[in-house]
mmCIF file of C-alpha atoms in Angstrom:
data_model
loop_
_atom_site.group_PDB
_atom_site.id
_atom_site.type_symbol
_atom_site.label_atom_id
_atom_site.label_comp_id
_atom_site.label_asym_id
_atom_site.label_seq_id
_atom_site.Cartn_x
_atom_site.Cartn_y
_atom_site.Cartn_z
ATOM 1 C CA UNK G 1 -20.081 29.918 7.882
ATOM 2 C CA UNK G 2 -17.302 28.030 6.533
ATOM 3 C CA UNK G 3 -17.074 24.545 5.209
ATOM 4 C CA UNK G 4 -16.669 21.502 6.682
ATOM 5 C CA UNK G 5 -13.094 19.864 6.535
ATOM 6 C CA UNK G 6 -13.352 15.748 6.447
ATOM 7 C CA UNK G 7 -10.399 13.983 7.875
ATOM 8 C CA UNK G 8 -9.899 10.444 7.411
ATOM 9 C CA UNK G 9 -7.688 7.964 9.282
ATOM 10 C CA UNK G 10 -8.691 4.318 8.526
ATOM 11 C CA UNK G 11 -7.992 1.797 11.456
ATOM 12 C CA UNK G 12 -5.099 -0.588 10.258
ATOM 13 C CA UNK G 13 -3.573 2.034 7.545
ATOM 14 C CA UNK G 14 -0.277 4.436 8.211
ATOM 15 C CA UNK G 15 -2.455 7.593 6.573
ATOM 16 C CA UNK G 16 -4.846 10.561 6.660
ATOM 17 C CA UNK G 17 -6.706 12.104 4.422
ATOM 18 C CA UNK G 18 -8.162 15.577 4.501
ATOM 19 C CA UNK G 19 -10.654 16.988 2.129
ATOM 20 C CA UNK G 20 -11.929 20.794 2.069
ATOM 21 C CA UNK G 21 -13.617 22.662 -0.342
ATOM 22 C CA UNK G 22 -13.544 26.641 -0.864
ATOM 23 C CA UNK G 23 -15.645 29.053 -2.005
ATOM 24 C CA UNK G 24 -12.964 30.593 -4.168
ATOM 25 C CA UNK G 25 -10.815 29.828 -7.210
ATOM 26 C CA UNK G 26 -8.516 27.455 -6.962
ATOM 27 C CA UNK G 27 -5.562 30.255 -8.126
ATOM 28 C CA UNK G 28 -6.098 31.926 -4.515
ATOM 29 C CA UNK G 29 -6.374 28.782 -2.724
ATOM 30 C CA UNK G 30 -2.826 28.030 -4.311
ATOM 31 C CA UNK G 31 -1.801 31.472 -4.037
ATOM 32 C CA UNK G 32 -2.442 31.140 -0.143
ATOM 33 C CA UNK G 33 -0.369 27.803 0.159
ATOM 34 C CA UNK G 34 2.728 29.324 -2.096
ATOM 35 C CA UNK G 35 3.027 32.844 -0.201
ATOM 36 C CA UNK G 36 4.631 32.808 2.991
ATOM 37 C CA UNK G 37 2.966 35.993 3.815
ATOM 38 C CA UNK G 38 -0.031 34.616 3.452
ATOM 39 C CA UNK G 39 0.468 31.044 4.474
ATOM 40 C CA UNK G 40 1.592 32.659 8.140
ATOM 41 C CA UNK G 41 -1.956 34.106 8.401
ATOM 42 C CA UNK G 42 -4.053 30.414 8.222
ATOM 43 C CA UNK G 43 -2.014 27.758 9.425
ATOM 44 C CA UNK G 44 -2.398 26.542 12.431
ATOM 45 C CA UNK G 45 -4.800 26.669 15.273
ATOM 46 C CA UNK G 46 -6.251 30.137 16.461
ATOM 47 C CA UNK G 47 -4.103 32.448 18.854
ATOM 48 C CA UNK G 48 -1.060 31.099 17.643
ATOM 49 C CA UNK G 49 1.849 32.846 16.004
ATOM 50 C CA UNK G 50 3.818 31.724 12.720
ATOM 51 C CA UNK G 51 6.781 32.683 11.683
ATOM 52 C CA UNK G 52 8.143 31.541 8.616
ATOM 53 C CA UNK G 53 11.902 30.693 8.554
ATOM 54 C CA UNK G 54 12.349 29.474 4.833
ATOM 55 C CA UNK G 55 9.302 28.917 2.010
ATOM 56 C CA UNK G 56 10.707 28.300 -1.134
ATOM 57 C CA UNK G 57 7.192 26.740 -2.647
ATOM 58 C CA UNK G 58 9.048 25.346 -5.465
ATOM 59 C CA UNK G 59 9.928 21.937 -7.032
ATOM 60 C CA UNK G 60 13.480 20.770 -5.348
ATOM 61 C CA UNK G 61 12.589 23.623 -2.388
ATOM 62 C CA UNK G 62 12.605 23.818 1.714
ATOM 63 C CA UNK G 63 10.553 24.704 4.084
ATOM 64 C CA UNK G 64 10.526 25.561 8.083
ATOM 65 C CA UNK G 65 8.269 27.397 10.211
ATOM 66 C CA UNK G 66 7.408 28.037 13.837
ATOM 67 C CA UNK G 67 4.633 28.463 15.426
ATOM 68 C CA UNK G 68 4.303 30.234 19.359
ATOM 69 C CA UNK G 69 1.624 29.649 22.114
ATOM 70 C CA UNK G 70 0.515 32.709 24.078
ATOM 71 C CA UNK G 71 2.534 31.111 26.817
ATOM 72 C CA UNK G 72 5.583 31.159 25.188
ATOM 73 C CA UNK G 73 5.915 27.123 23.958
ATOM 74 C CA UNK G 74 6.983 26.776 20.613
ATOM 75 C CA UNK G 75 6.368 23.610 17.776
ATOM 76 C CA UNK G 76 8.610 24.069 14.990
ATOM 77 C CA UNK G 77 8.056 22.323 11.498
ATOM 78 C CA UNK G 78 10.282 21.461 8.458
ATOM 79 C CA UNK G 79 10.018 19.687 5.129
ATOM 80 C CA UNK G 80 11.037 19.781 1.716
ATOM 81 C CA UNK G 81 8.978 20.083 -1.440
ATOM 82 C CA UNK G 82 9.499 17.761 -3.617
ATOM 83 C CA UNK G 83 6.949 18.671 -6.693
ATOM 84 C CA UNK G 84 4.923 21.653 -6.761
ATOM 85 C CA UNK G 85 2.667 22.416 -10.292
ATOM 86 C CA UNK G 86 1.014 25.743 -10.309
ATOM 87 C CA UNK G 87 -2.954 25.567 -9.197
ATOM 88 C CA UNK G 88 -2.862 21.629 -9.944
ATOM 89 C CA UNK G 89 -0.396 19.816 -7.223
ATOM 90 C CA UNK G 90 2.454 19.999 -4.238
ATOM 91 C CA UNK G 91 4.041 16.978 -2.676
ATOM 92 C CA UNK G 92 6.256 17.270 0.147
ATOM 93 C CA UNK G 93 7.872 15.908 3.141
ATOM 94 C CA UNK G 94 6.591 16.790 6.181
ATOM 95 C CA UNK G 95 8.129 16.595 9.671
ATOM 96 C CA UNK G 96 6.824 17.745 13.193
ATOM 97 C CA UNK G 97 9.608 18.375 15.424
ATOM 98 C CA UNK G 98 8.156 17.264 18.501
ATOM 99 C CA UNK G 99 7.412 14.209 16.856
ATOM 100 C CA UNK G 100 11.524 13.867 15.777
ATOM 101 C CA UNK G 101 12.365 11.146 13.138
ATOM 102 C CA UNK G 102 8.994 10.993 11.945
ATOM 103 C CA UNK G 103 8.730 12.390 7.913
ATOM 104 C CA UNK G 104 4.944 12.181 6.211
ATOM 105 C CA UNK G 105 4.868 12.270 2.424
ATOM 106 C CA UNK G 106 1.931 14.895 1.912
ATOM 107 C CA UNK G 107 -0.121 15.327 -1.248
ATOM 108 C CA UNK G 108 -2.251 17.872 -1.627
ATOM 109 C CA UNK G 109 -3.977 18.236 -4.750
ATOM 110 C CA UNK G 110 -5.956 21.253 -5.760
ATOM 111 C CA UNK G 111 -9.068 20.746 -7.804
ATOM 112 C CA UNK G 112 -10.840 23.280 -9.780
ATOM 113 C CA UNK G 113 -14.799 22.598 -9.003
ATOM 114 C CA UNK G 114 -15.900 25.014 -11.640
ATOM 115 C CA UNK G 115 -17.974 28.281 -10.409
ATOM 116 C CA UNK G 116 -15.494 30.072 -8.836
ATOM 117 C CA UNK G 117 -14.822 26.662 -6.323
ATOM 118 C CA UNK G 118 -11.897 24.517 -5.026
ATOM 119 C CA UNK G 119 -11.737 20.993 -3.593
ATOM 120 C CA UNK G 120 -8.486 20.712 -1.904
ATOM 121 C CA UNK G 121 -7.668 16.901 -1.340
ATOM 122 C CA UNK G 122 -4.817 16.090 1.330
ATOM 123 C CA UNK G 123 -3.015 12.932 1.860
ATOM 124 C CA UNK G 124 -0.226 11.954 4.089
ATOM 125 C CA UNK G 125 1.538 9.114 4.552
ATOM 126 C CA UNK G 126 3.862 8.023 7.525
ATOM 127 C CA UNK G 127 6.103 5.842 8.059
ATOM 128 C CA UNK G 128 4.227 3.516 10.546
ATOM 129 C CA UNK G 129 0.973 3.275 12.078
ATOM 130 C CA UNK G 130 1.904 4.136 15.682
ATOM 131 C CA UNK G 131 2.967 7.905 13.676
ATOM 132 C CA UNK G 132 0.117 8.211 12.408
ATOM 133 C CA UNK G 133 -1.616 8.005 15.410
ATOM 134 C CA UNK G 134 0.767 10.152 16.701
ATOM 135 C CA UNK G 135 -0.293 12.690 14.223
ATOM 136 C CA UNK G 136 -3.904 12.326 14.657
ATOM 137 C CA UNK G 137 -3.778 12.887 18.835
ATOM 138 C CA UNK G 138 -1.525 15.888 18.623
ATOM 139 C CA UNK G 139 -4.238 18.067 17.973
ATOM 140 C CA UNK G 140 -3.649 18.367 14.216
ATOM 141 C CA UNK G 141 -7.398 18.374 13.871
ATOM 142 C CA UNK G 142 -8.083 21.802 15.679
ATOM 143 C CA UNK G 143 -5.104 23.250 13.751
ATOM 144 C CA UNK G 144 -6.540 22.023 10.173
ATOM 145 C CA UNK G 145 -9.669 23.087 11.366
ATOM 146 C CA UNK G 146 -9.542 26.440 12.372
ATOM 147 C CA UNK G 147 -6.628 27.189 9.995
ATOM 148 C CA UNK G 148 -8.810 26.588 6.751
ATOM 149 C CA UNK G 149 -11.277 28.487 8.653
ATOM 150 C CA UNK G 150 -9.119 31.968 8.647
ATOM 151 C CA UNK G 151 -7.903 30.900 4.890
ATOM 152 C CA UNK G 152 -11.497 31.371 3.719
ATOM 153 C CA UNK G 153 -11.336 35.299 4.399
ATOM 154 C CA UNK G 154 -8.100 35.527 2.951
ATOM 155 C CA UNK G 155 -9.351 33.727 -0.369
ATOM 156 C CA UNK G 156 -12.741 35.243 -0.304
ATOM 157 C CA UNK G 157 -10.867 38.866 0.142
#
């Protein structure tokens, strides 16, 4: 059984937030998010693909994946990360490429719950409200979902 993930996005507002807690400390749960190895393993909805095309989980650094359907279709991703503190903190820039000329700041915040536990605390802005909506209807629920639903083994392992 995994925990639940809460996503928020208030009616009149251009963001989301996401909140999911782990049953692990938060050093893996960071650990996960900073190794591109890893990272390829959880994100995203089930029976896709990931390949990671740059992941330089740094302060200043880029980023750019892709993930594959079964079928063949393709969503690519990009970003830059604009501050990243060990086990505390990463903001970056986030950017959908179906969704072109759309960039969310992202926060995610990663806090130590004490036992052995991690809160992990999400929160994007976009640009507009219509984006956001955007967002929200592209599925991005089932991905976050079932994502932080394959990173529990890999923290728990």
């Amino acid at each position: 059984m995994t925990n639940p993930v809460q996503i928020d996005a208030p009616a009149g507002v251009p963001f989301i937030d996401i909140t999911r807690e782990f049953d692990a400390p938060v050093a893996r749960v960071f650990a996960a998010h900073a190794d591109p190895t890893l990272l390829a393993k959880w994100v995203g909805p089930q029976g896709l693909s990931t390949e990671i095309a740059e992941w330089d989980f740094v302060s200043g650094g880029r980023w750019s994946f892709e993930q594959t359907e079964p079928s063949g279709e393709t969503y690519g991703f990009r970003g830059t990360f604009h501050t990243v503190r060990t086990d505390e903190l990463a903001i970056q820039t986030f950017e959908f490429l179906g969704f072109p000329d759309v960039v969310a700041i992202e926060t995610q915040r990663f806090v130590d719950l004490g036992d052995g536990r991690t809160r992990l605390e999400i929160h994007s802005v976009y640009p507009t409200l219509e984006s956001r909506d955007g967002m929200v209807a592209s599925g991005m629920e089932r991905g976050v979902t079932e994502g932080y639903a394959r990173l529990d083994a890999i923290v728990a392992a």
